[in-house]
Short mmCIF file of C-alpha atoms in Angstrom, two decimals:
data_model
loop_
_atom_site.label_atom_id
_atom_site.label_comp_id
_atom_site.label_asym_id
_atom_site.label_seq_id
_atom_site.Cartn_x
_atom_site.Cartn_y
_atom_site.Cartn_z
CA UNK P 27 37.75 167.04 3.22
CA UNK P 28 34.74 164.90 3.51
CA UNK P 29 36.76 162.18 2.92
CA UNK P 30 40.58 163.14 2.18
CA UNK P 31 42.46 165.56 3.69
CA UNK P 32 46.15 165.88 2.50
CA UNK P 33 48.21 168.93 4.25
CA UNK P 34 52.00 169.95 5.59
CA UNK P 35 54.01 169.06 2.60
CA UNK P 36 52.78 165.41 1.84
CA UNK P 37 52.72 163.72 -1.45
CA UNK P 38 49.49 161.59 -2.49
CA UNK P 39 48.72 159.51 -5.31
CA UNK P 40 45.40 158.79 -6.18
CA UNK P 41 45.10 156.18 -9.48
CA UNK P 42 41.80 154.52 -10.00
CA UNK P 43 40.29 155.62 -6.96
CA UNK P 44 36.43 156.44 -6.14
CA UNK P 45 34.99 159.14 -4.44
CA UNK P 46 30.91 158.70 -3.86
CA UNK P 47 28.88 160.76 -1.92
CA UNK P 48 31.84 162.27 -0.02
CA UNK P 49 30.37 165.65 2.06
CA UNK P 50 32.12 168.33 4.24
CA UNK P 51 29.53 169.99 5.93
CA UNK P 52 30.36 173.73 6.32
CA UNK P 53 33.97 172.81 4.92
CA UNK P 54 35.72 172.81 1.76
CA UNK P 55 36.75 169.97 -0.46
CA UNK P 56 33.76 167.21 -0.47
CA UNK P 57 36.00 164.69 -1.61
CA UNK P 58 39.40 165.59 -1.38
CA UNK P 59 41.26 168.87 0.52
CA UNK P 60 44.88 169.43 -0.49
CA UNK P 61 46.60 172.16 1.55
CA UNK P 62 50.38 173.09 1.36
CA UNK P 63 50.91 169.73 -0.29
CA UNK P 64 51.29 167.62 -3.85
CA UNK P 65 48.52 165.31 -4.97
CA UNK P 66 48.22 163.38 -8.32
CA UNK P 67 44.70 161.82 -9.68
CA UNK P 68 44.77 159.72 -12.27
CA UNK P 69 41.58 157.69 -13.66
CA UNK P 70 39.60 158.96 -10.50
CA UNK P 71 36.32 159.51 -10.35
CA UNK P 72 34.14 162.00 -7.95
CA UNK P 73 30.22 161.15 -7.63
CA UNK P 74 27.71 163.31 -5.58
CA UNK P 75 30.20 164.78 -3.45
CA UNK P 76 29.55 168.07 -2.00
CA UNK P 77 31.07 171.19 0.12
CA UNK P 78 30.77 174.73 0.86
CA UNK P 79 33.22 175.52 -1.82
CA UNK P 80 34.89 172.20 -4.16
CA UNK P 81 32.27 169.61 -4.07
CA UNK P 82 35.28 167.27 -5.87
CA UNK P 83 38.62 168.94 -4.84
CA UNK P 84 39.99 171.98 -2.71
CA UNK P 85 42.98 172.71 -3.40
CA UNK P 86 45.41 175.55 -1.65
CA UNK P 87 48.27 176.45 -2.04
CA UNK P 88 49.42 173.04 -3.42
CA UNK P 89 50.39 171.18 -6.44
CA UNK P 90 47.98 169.13 -8.21
CA UNK P 91 47.60 167.11 -11.25
CA UNK P 92 44.23 165.43 -12.37
CA UNK P 93 44.47 162.96 -15.79
CA UNK P 94 41.56 161.65 -16.97
CA UNK P 95 39.72 162.58 -13.67
CA UNK P 96 35.60 162.21 -13.66
CA UNK P 97 33.38 164.78 -11.99
CA UNK P 98 29.65 163.26 -11.43
CA UNK P 99 26.84 165.68 -10.01
CA UNK P 100 29.04 167.06 -7.72
CA UNK P 101 27.83 170.45 -5.74
CA UNK P 102 28.96 173.26 -3.66
CA UNK P 103 26.97 175.57 -1.37
CA UNK P 104 28.87 178.80 -1.55
CA UNK P 105 26.98 182.44 -2.35
CA UNK P 106 27.01 183.38 -5.83
CA UNK P 107 30.07 185.11 -5.46
CA UNK P 108 31.72 181.23 -5.34
CA UNK P 109 29.20 180.08 -8.06
CA UNK P 110 31.92 178.31 -9.97
CA UNK P 111 33.81 175.26 -8.57
CA UNK P 112 31.23 172.98 -7.57
CA UNK P 113 33.76 170.23 -9.22
CA UNK P 114 37.08 171.95 -7.97
CA UNK P 115 37.85 174.77 -6.63
CA UNK P 116 41.51 176.23 -6.42
CA UNK P 117 42.91 179.41 -4.20
CA UNK P 118 43.44 182.83 -5.74
CA UNK P 119 46.92 182.61 -5.55
CA UNK P 120 49.70 179.83 -4.75
CA UNK P 121 47.69 176.83 -6.32
CA UNK P 122 49.37 174.73 -9.76
CA UNK P 123 46.65 172.53 -10.94
CA UNK P 124 47.74 170.89 -14.16
CA UNK P 125 44.97 168.88 -16.10
CA UNK P 126 45.32 166.22 -18.71
CA UNK P 127 42.44 164.72 -20.16
CA UNK P 128 43.82 161.55 -21.09
CA UNK P 129 43.24 157.79 -21.94
CA UNK P 130 40.26 156.40 -19.64
CA UNK P 131 42.37 153.01 -18.95
CA UNK P 132 45.42 152.04 -18.29
CA UNK P 133 47.59 150.40 -20.58
CA UNK P 134 46.97 152.56 -23.48
CA UNK P 135 48.55 155.57 -25.13
CA UNK P 136 47.00 158.32 -26.85
CA UNK P 137 48.05 158.34 -30.60
CA UNK P 138 47.44 161.97 -31.65
CA UNK P 139 48.62 163.29 -27.90
CA UNK P 140 45.50 164.98 -27.34
CA UNK P 141 41.49 164.08 -26.62
CA UNK P 142 39.62 165.22 -29.51
CA UNK P 143 36.56 166.00 -27.29
CA UNK P 144 38.03 166.84 -23.88
CA UNK P 145 35.78 167.46 -20.91
CA UNK P 146 35.66 170.04 -18.76
CA UNK P 147 35.68 170.44 -14.86
CA UNK P 148 33.73 173.06 -13.31
CA UNK P 149 36.31 174.91 -11.85
CA UNK P 150 36.73 178.60 -10.27
CA UNK P 151 39.74 179.67 -12.27
CA UNK P 152 40.35 179.20 -16.43
CA UNK P 153 39.84 175.72 -18.04
CA UNK P 154 40.49 172.40 -16.69
CA UNK P 155 40.24 169.58 -19.54
CA UNK P 156 39.95 166.73 -16.98
CA UNK P 157 38.56 164.07 -18.80
CA UNK P 158 38.28 162.76 -22.38
CA UNK P 159 34.93 160.87 -23.46
CA UNK P 160 36.28 159.84 -26.62
CA UNK P 161 39.47 157.87 -25.22
CA UNK P 162 38.40 154.42 -26.88
CA UNK P 163 38.86 156.43 -30.30
CA UNK P 164 41.58 158.66 -29.55
CA UNK P 165 43.68 155.70 -27.57
CA UNK P 166 45.33 152.48 -28.19
CA UNK P 167 46.11 149.75 -26.16
CA UNK P 168 49.42 148.95 -25.70
CA UNK P 169 51.52 146.79 -28.19
CA UNK P 170 53.31 143.69 -27.27
CA UNK P 171 56.18 143.84 -24.44
CA UNK P 172 54.87 147.30 -23.54
CA UNK P 173 53.12 148.44 -20.67
CA UNK P 174 51.66 152.04 -18.97
CA UNK P 175 50.62 152.32 -15.48
CA UNK P 176 48.74 155.98 -15.87
CA UNK P 177 45.66 157.53 -17.78
CA UNK P 178 47.76 160.54 -18.96
CA UNK P 179 48.27 162.10 -22.56
CA UNK P 180 51.51 159.69 -23.26
CA UNK P 181 52.15 159.01 -27.10
CA UNK P 182 53.88 155.85 -26.52
CA UNK P 183 54.09 152.95 -24.15
CA UNK P 184 56.70 151.83 -21.40
CA UNK P 185 58.66 148.84 -22.69
CA UNK P 186 59.24 145.53 -20.29
CA UNK P 187 62.44 145.38 -18.65
CA UNK P 188 65.12 143.18 -20.37
CA UNK P 189 64.45 139.47 -20.27
CA UNK P 190 60.55 140.16 -19.76
CA UNK P 191 57.70 140.07 -22.38
CA UNK P 192 54.14 140.53 -22.93
CA UNK P 193 52.54 138.38 -25.19
CA UNK P 194 49.52 139.95 -25.79
CA UNK P 195 49.69 142.82 -28.62
CA UNK P 196 47.23 145.61 -28.53
CA UNK P 197 44.21 143.72 -27.68
CA UNK P 198 43.57 143.98 -23.94
CA UNK P 199 44.27 147.39 -21.77
CA UNK P 200 44.27 145.19 -18.78
CA UNK P 201 47.13 143.17 -19.38
CA UNK P 202 49.41 146.35 -20.18
CA UNK P 203 48.35 148.40 -17.32
CA UNK P 204 51.33 147.40 -14.93
CA UNK P 205 55.11 146.76 -15.01
CA UNK P 206 53.82 143.11 -13.13
CA UNK P 207 52.33 142.44 -16.02
CA UNK P 208 55.58 141.75 -17.77
CA UNK P 209 56.42 138.21 -17.23
CA UNK P 210 59.98 136.34 -17.83
CA UNK P 211 60.85 135.18 -20.83
CA UNK P 212 61.00 131.53 -20.64
CA UNK P 213 64.39 129.72 -21.37
CA UNK P 214 64.40 128.18 -24.86
CA UNK P 215 64.83 124.70 -24.69
CA UNK P 216 67.79 123.47 -26.44
CA UNK P 217 67.30 122.54 -29.76
CA UNK P 218 68.13 118.99 -30.01
CA UNK P 219 71.07 117.96 -32.29
CA UNK P 220 70.23 114.99 -34.11
CA UNK P 221 71.58 111.52 -33.71
CA UNK P 222 73.22 110.37 -36.73
CA UNK P 223 72.51 106.86 -37.40
CA UNK P 224 75.30 104.72 -37.04
CA UNK P 225 76.27 103.44 -40.81
CA UNK P 226 75.30 99.82 -41.02
CA UNK P 227 78.14 97.75 -41.54
CA UNK P 228 77.21 94.82 -44.50
CA UNK P 229 77.16 91.49 -42.43
CA UNK P 230 79.38 89.03 -44.90
CA UNK P 231 78.10 85.99 -45.70
CA UNK P 232 79.58 83.06 -44.36
CA UNK P 233 81.91 81.30 -46.69
CA UNK P 234 80.86 78.00 -47.09
CA UNK P 235 83.40 75.26 -45.70
CA UNK P 236 83.90 72.53 -48.65
CA UNK P 237 82.64 69.17 -47.16
CA UNK P 238 85.42 66.78 -47.41
CA UNK P 239 84.72 63.57 -48.81
CA UNK P 240 84.76 60.19 -46.86
CA UNK P 241 87.71 58.27 -46.65
CA UNK P 242 86.57 55.03 -48.46
CA UNK P 243 88.70 51.81 -46.90
CA UNK P 244 88.79 50.08 -50.11
CA UNK P 245 89.22 50.87 -53.66
CA UNK P 246 86.14 52.34 -54.96
CA UNK P 247 84.35 50.13 -57.66
CA UNK P 248 85.10 51.71 -60.85
CA UNK P 249 81.96 51.76 -63.03
CA UNK P 250 82.05 49.68 -65.98
CA UNK P 251 82.71 51.20 -69.21
CA UNK P 252 80.39 50.62 -71.73
CA UNK P 253 81.88 48.62 -74.57
CA UNK P 254 81.27 49.45 -78.25
CA UNK P 255 78.48 47.37 -79.87
CA UNK P 256 79.87 45.95 -82.90
CA UNK P 257 77.85 44.91 -85.83
CA UNK P 258 78.71 41.33 -86.66
CA UNK P 259 80.96 40.70 -90.43
CA UNK P 260 78.88 38.93 -92.42
CA UNK P 261 80.33 34.77 -92.71
CA UNK P 262 82.00 34.60 -96.20
CA UNK P 263 79.65 32.86 -98.67
CA UNK P 264 81.43 29.58 -99.35
CA UNK P 265 81.25 28.76 -103.18
CA UNK P 266 79.37 25.33 -103.34
CA UNK P 267 81.53 22.71 -104.59
CA UNK P 268 81.53 21.81 -108.54
CA UNK P 269 80.58 18.37 -108.85
CA UNK P 270 83.53 16.52 -109.19
CA UNK P 271 83.42 13.58 -112.02
CA UNK P 272 82.69 10.38 -111.22
CA UNK P 273 85.22 7.84 -111.92
CA UNK P 274 84.73 4.23 -111.44
CA UNK P 275 86.88 2.74 -108.83
CA UNK P 276 89.81 0.61 -110.50
CA UNK P 277 89.52 -2.87 -109.74
CA UNK P 278 91.71 -4.19 -106.84
CA UNK P 279 93.95 -6.32 -108.06
CA UNK P 280 93.60 -9.95 -107.75
CA UNK P 281 95.57 -12.18 -105.53
CA UNK P 282 97.22 -15.30 -106.91
#
Protein backbone atom coordinates (compact mmCIF):
# COMPACT_ATOMS: atom_id res chain seq x y z
CA UNK A 1 0.00 0.00 0.00
CA UNK A 2 1.21 3.43 -0.97
CA UNK A 3 0.02 4.93 2.35
CA UNK A 4 -1.26 2.11 4.60
CA UNK A 5 -0.70 -1.65 4.51
CA UNK A 6 -2.88 -3.87 6.74
CA UNK A 7 -2.52 -7.66 6.97
CA UNK A 8 -2.19 -10.78 9.14
CA UNK A 9 -5.57 -10.68 10.88
CA UNK A 10 -5.45 -7.04 11.93
CA UNK A 11 -8.61 -5.00 12.36
CA UNK A 12 -8.54 -1.30 11.58
CA UNK A 13 -11.00 1.55 11.24
CA UNK A 14 -10.60 4.79 9.33
CA UNK A 15 -13.19 7.48 10.07
CA UNK A 16 -13.02 10.85 8.37
CA UNK A 17 -9.54 10.16 7.01
CA UNK A 18 -8.18 11.61 3.77
CA UNK A 19 -5.69 9.76 1.54
CA UNK A 20 -4.15 12.27 -0.86
CA UNK A 21 -1.59 11.66 -3.66
CA UNK A 22 -0.67 8.23 -2.33
CA UNK A 23 1.30 6.08 -4.81
CA UNK A 24 2.33 2.42 -4.85
CA UNK A 25 4.89 2.22 -7.64
CA UNK A 26 4.84 -1.21 -9.24
CA UNK A 27 2.56 -2.43 -6.44
CA UNK A 28 -1.12 -2.55 -5.53
CA UNK A 29 -3.29 -0.32 -3.39
CA UNK A 30 -2.17 3.25 -3.89
CA UNK A 31 -3.90 4.47 -0.72
CA UNK A 32 -4.68 1.27 1.25
CA UNK A 33 -3.71 -2.37 0.92
CA UNK A 34 -5.71 -4.88 3.00
CA UNK A 35 -4.66 -8.55 3.06
CA UNK A 36 -6.22 -11.21 5.28
CA UNK A 37 -7.49 -8.51 7.61
CA UNK A 38 -10.60 -6.47 8.44
CA UNK A 39 -10.97 -2.84 7.51
CA UNK A 40 -13.81 -0.39 8.14
CA UNK A 41 -13.82 2.94 6.30
CA UNK A 42 -16.37 5.70 7.02
CA UNK A 43 -16.36 9.19 5.60
CA UNK A 44 -12.98 8.58 3.96
CA UNK A 45 -11.69 10.17 0.76
CA UNK A 46 -9.02 9.04 -1.72
CA UNK A 47 -7.68 11.78 -3.98
CA UNK A 48 -5.16 11.41 -6.83
CA UNK A 49 -3.93 8.03 -5.60
CA UNK A 50 -2.35 5.56 -8.01
CA UNK A 51 -1.09 1.96 -8.13
CA UNK A 52 -0.76 -1.00 -10.45
CA UNK A 53 -4.11 -2.36 -9.23
CA UNK A 54 -6.55 -0.41 -7.10
CA UNK A 55 -5.45 3.18 -7.20
CA UNK A 56 -7.42 3.79 -3.98
CA UNK A 57 -7.84 0.38 -2.27
CA UNK A 58 -6.61 -3.14 -2.91
CA UNK A 59 -8.16 -6.03 -0.95
CA UNK A 60 -7.00 -9.64 -0.76
CA UNK A 61 -8.91 -12.30 1.20
CA UNK A 62 -10.24 -9.65 3.57
CA UNK A 63 -13.45 -8.19 4.97
CA UNK A 64 -13.84 -4.57 4.04
CA UNK A 65 -16.69 -2.09 4.60
CA UNK A 66 -16.80 1.27 2.87
CA UNK A 67 -19.44 3.80 3.92
CA UNK A 68 -19.62 7.25 2.39
CA UNK A 69 -16.17 6.78 0.82
CA UNK A 70 -15.30 9.08 -2.08
CA UNK A 71 -12.70 8.57 -4.80
CA UNK A 72 -11.30 11.52 -6.78
CA UNK A 73 -9.03 10.95 -9.81
CA UNK A 74 -7.53 7.65 -8.67
CA UNK A 75 -5.78 5.59 -11.36
CA UNK A 76 -4.27 2.18 -11.97
CA UNK A 77 -1.60 1.16 -14.50
CA UNK A 78 -2.56 -2.45 -15.29
CA UNK A 79 -3.08 -3.81 -18.78
CA UNK A 80 -6.43 -3.80 -20.54
CA UNK A 81 -7.30 -7.12 -18.90
CA UNK A 82 -7.65 -5.18 -15.65
CA UNK A 83 -9.08 -1.94 -16.98
CA UNK A 84 -11.59 -1.76 -14.13
CA UNK A 85 -10.58 -1.18 -10.54
CA UNK A 86 -8.95 2.25 -10.58
CA UNK A 87 -10.73 3.11 -7.34
CA UNK A 88 -10.88 -0.30 -5.64
CA UNK A 89 -9.60 -3.68 -6.76
CA UNK A 90 -10.78 -6.93 -5.15
CA UNK A 91 -9.42 -10.46 -5.31
CA UNK A 92 -11.38 -12.96 -7.34
CA UNK A 93 -12.18 -15.04 -4.26
CA UNK A 94 -12.02 -14.75 -0.49
CA UNK A 95 -12.95 -11.09 -0.36
CA UNK A 96 -16.06 -9.63 1.28
CA UNK A 97 -16.65 -6.00 0.44
CA UNK A 98 -19.73 -4.11 1.67
CA UNK A 99 -20.55 -0.71 0.21
CA UNK A 100 -22.89 1.82 1.83
CA UNK A 101 -23.89 5.10 0.22
CA UNK A 102 -24.38 6.71 3.61
CA UNK A 103 -24.70 10.24 4.92
CA UNK A 104 -21.70 12.41 4.16
CA UNK A 105 -21.40 13.68 7.73
CA UNK A 106 -21.43 12.04 11.10
CA UNK A 107 -24.21 13.26 13.34
CA UNK A 108 -26.90 12.56 10.76
CA UNK A 109 -29.34 9.79 9.88
CA UNK A 110 -30.77 8.72 6.54
CA UNK A 111 -34.49 9.41 6.65
CA UNK A 112 -35.53 6.81 4.04
CA UNK A 113 -32.54 4.55 4.83
CA UNK A 114 -31.27 4.72 1.25
CA UNK A 115 -29.61 7.28 -0.98
CA UNK A 116 -31.70 8.65 -3.83
CA UNK A 117 -28.69 9.09 -6.16
CA UNK A 118 -25.73 6.94 -5.02
CA UNK A 119 -22.30 7.26 -6.60
CA UNK A 120 -20.49 4.11 -7.70
CA UNK A 121 -16.81 3.46 -7.14
CA UNK A 122 -14.82 2.08 -10.04
CA UNK A 123 -14.21 -1.55 -9.05
CA UNK A 124 -13.28 -4.73 -10.88
CA UNK A 125 -16.22 -6.70 -9.45
CA UNK A 126 -19.89 -5.73 -9.46
CA UNK A 127 -21.35 -2.46 -8.28
CA UNK A 128 -20.22 -0.59 -5.20
CA UNK A 129 -22.40 2.35 -4.09
CA UNK A 130 -19.70 3.97 -2.02
CA UNK A 131 -21.06 7.50 -1.42
CA UNK A 132 -24.20 9.63 -1.58
CA UNK A 133 -23.79 13.03 -3.25
CA UNK A 134 -27.42 13.87 -2.36
CA UNK A 135 -27.03 13.20 1.35
CA UNK A 136 -27.96 16.76 2.33
CA UNK A 137 -31.49 16.13 1.08
CA UNK A 138 -31.60 12.43 1.99
CA UNK A 139 -30.28 12.83 5.53
CA UNK A 140 -31.23 14.86 8.58
CA UNK A 141 -29.27 16.00 11.62
CA UNK A 142 -29.83 14.05 14.81
CA UNK A 143 -32.36 15.51 17.20
CA UNK A 144 -31.84 16.66 20.77
CA UNK A 145 -30.23 14.19 23.20
CA UNK A 146 -28.97 11.89 20.43
CA UNK A 147 -25.84 11.38 18.32
CA UNK A 148 -24.38 9.17 15.58
CA UNK A 149 -20.65 8.76 15.13
CA UNK A 150 -20.74 6.98 11.77
CA UNK A 151 -21.45 7.64 8.10
CA UNK A 152 -23.82 4.75 7.43
CA UNK A 153 -27.36 4.33 6.24
CA UNK A 154 -28.71 4.39 9.78
CA UNK A 155 -32.38 5.31 10.03
CA UNK A 156 -32.04 6.77 13.51
CA UNK A 157 -29.51 8.19 15.93
CA UNK A 158 -28.23 6.81 19.21
CA UNK A 159 -29.69 8.22 22.44
CA UNK A 160 -27.31 9.85 24.89
CA UNK A 161 -26.57 7.82 28.02
CA UNK A 162 -28.93 8.36 30.92
CA UNK A 163 -28.16 11.58 32.72
CA UNK A 164 -26.59 13.20 29.64
CA UNK A 165 -28.02 15.52 27.04
CA UNK A 166 -27.45 17.45 23.81
CA UNK A 167 -29.43 20.67 23.70
CA UNK A 168 -29.17 21.24 19.94
CA UNK A 169 -32.24 19.90 18.18
CA UNK A 170 -31.26 18.95 14.65
CA UNK A 171 -29.49 22.10 13.45
CA UNK A 172 -25.75 21.27 13.52
CA UNK A 173 -24.38 17.80 12.74
CA UNK A 174 -21.05 18.68 14.37
CA UNK A 175 -22.87 18.79 17.73
CA UNK A 176 -24.13 15.21 17.31
CA UNK A 177 -21.18 13.26 15.87
CA UNK A 178 -19.83 11.68 19.05
CA UNK A 179 -21.00 10.38 22.38
CA UNK A 180 -18.67 13.01 23.83
CA UNK A 181 -21.15 15.63 22.61
CA UNK A 182 -23.50 14.40 25.32
CA UNK A 183 -22.96 16.51 28.41
CA UNK A 184 -24.19 15.86 31.95
CA UNK A 185 -27.65 17.12 32.69
CA UNK A 186 -27.18 19.92 35.22
CA UNK A 187 -28.61 19.25 38.64
CA UNK A 188 -31.65 21.47 38.94
CA UNK A 189 -31.49 24.04 41.66
CA UNK A 190 -33.95 23.33 44.43
CA UNK A 191 -37.15 25.24 44.12
CA UNK A 192 -37.14 27.72 46.98
CA UNK A 193 -40.10 27.28 49.29
CA UNK A 194 -41.63 30.69 49.80
CA UNK A 195 -41.24 31.82 53.38
CA UNK A 196 -44.64 32.77 54.69
CA UNK A 197 -44.64 36.21 56.18
CA UNK A 198 -45.67 36.20 59.83
CA UNK A 199 -49.11 37.54 60.56
CA UNK A 200 -48.48 40.86 62.21
CA UNK A 201 -49.88 41.04 65.74
CA UNK A 202 -51.65 44.35 66.15
CA UNK A 203 -49.98 46.57 68.68
CA UNK A 204 -52.52 47.31 71.36
CA UNK A 205 -53.17 50.94 71.89
CA UNK A 206 -51.91 52.01 75.31
CA UNK A 207 -54.65 52.44 77.91
CA UNK A 208 -54.36 56.01 79.12
CA UNK A 209 -53.85 56.16 82.83
CA UNK A 210 -56.26 58.54 84.60
CA UNK A 211 -54.64 61.71 85.75
CA UNK A 212 -55.11 61.93 89.48
CA UNK A 213 -56.47 65.21 90.66
CA UNK A 214 -54.15 67.07 92.93
CA UNK A 215 -55.00 66.87 96.62
CA UNK A 216 -55.80 70.31 97.96
CA UNK A 217 -54.66 71.20 101.42
CA UNK A 218 -57.53 73.60 101.95
CA UNK A 219 -61.15 73.47 101.10
CA UNK A 220 -61.77 74.45 97.60
CA UNK A 221 -63.39 77.76 97.10
CA UNK A 222 -66.90 77.15 96.14
CA UNK A 223 -68.02 79.09 93.26
CA UNK A 224 -70.77 81.54 94.30
CA UNK A 225 -74.15 80.56 93.23
CA UNK A 226 -75.76 83.18 91.22
CA UNK A 227 -78.67 84.67 93.20
CA UNK A 228 -81.87 85.19 91.39
CA UNK A 229 -82.63 88.74 90.57
CA UNK A 230 -85.96 89.77 91.97
CA UNK A 231 -87.95 92.64 90.62
CA UNK A 232 -88.85 95.09 93.47
CA UNK A 233 -92.48 95.00 94.47
CA UNK A 234 -94.16 98.25 93.75
CA UNK A 235 -94.71 100.34 96.83
CA UNK A 236 -98.32 100.58 97.80
CA UNK A 237 -99.94 103.79 96.97
CA UNK A 238 -100.83 105.59 100.16
CA UNK A 239 -104.02 107.42 99.73
CA UNK A 240 -103.71 110.99 100.33
CA UNK A 241 -105.28 112.04 103.69
CA UNK A 242 -108.70 113.52 103.54
CA UNK A 243 -108.87 117.08 104.56
CA UNK A 244 -109.93 117.23 108.21
CA UNK A 245 -112.46 119.79 109.14
CA UNK A 246 -110.98 122.71 110.93
CA UNK A 247 -112.22 123.08 114.42
CA UNK A 248 -111.65 126.22 116.35
CA UNK A 249 -109.73 125.48 119.45
CA UNK A 250 -111.74 125.52 122.57
CA UNK A 251 -110.87 128.47 124.65
CA UNK A 252 -108.82 127.52 127.57
CA UNK A 253 -110.55 128.07 130.81
CA UNK A 254 -109.62 131.14 132.62
CA UNK A 255 -108.02 130.88 135.90
CA UNK A 256 -109.60 132.86 138.55
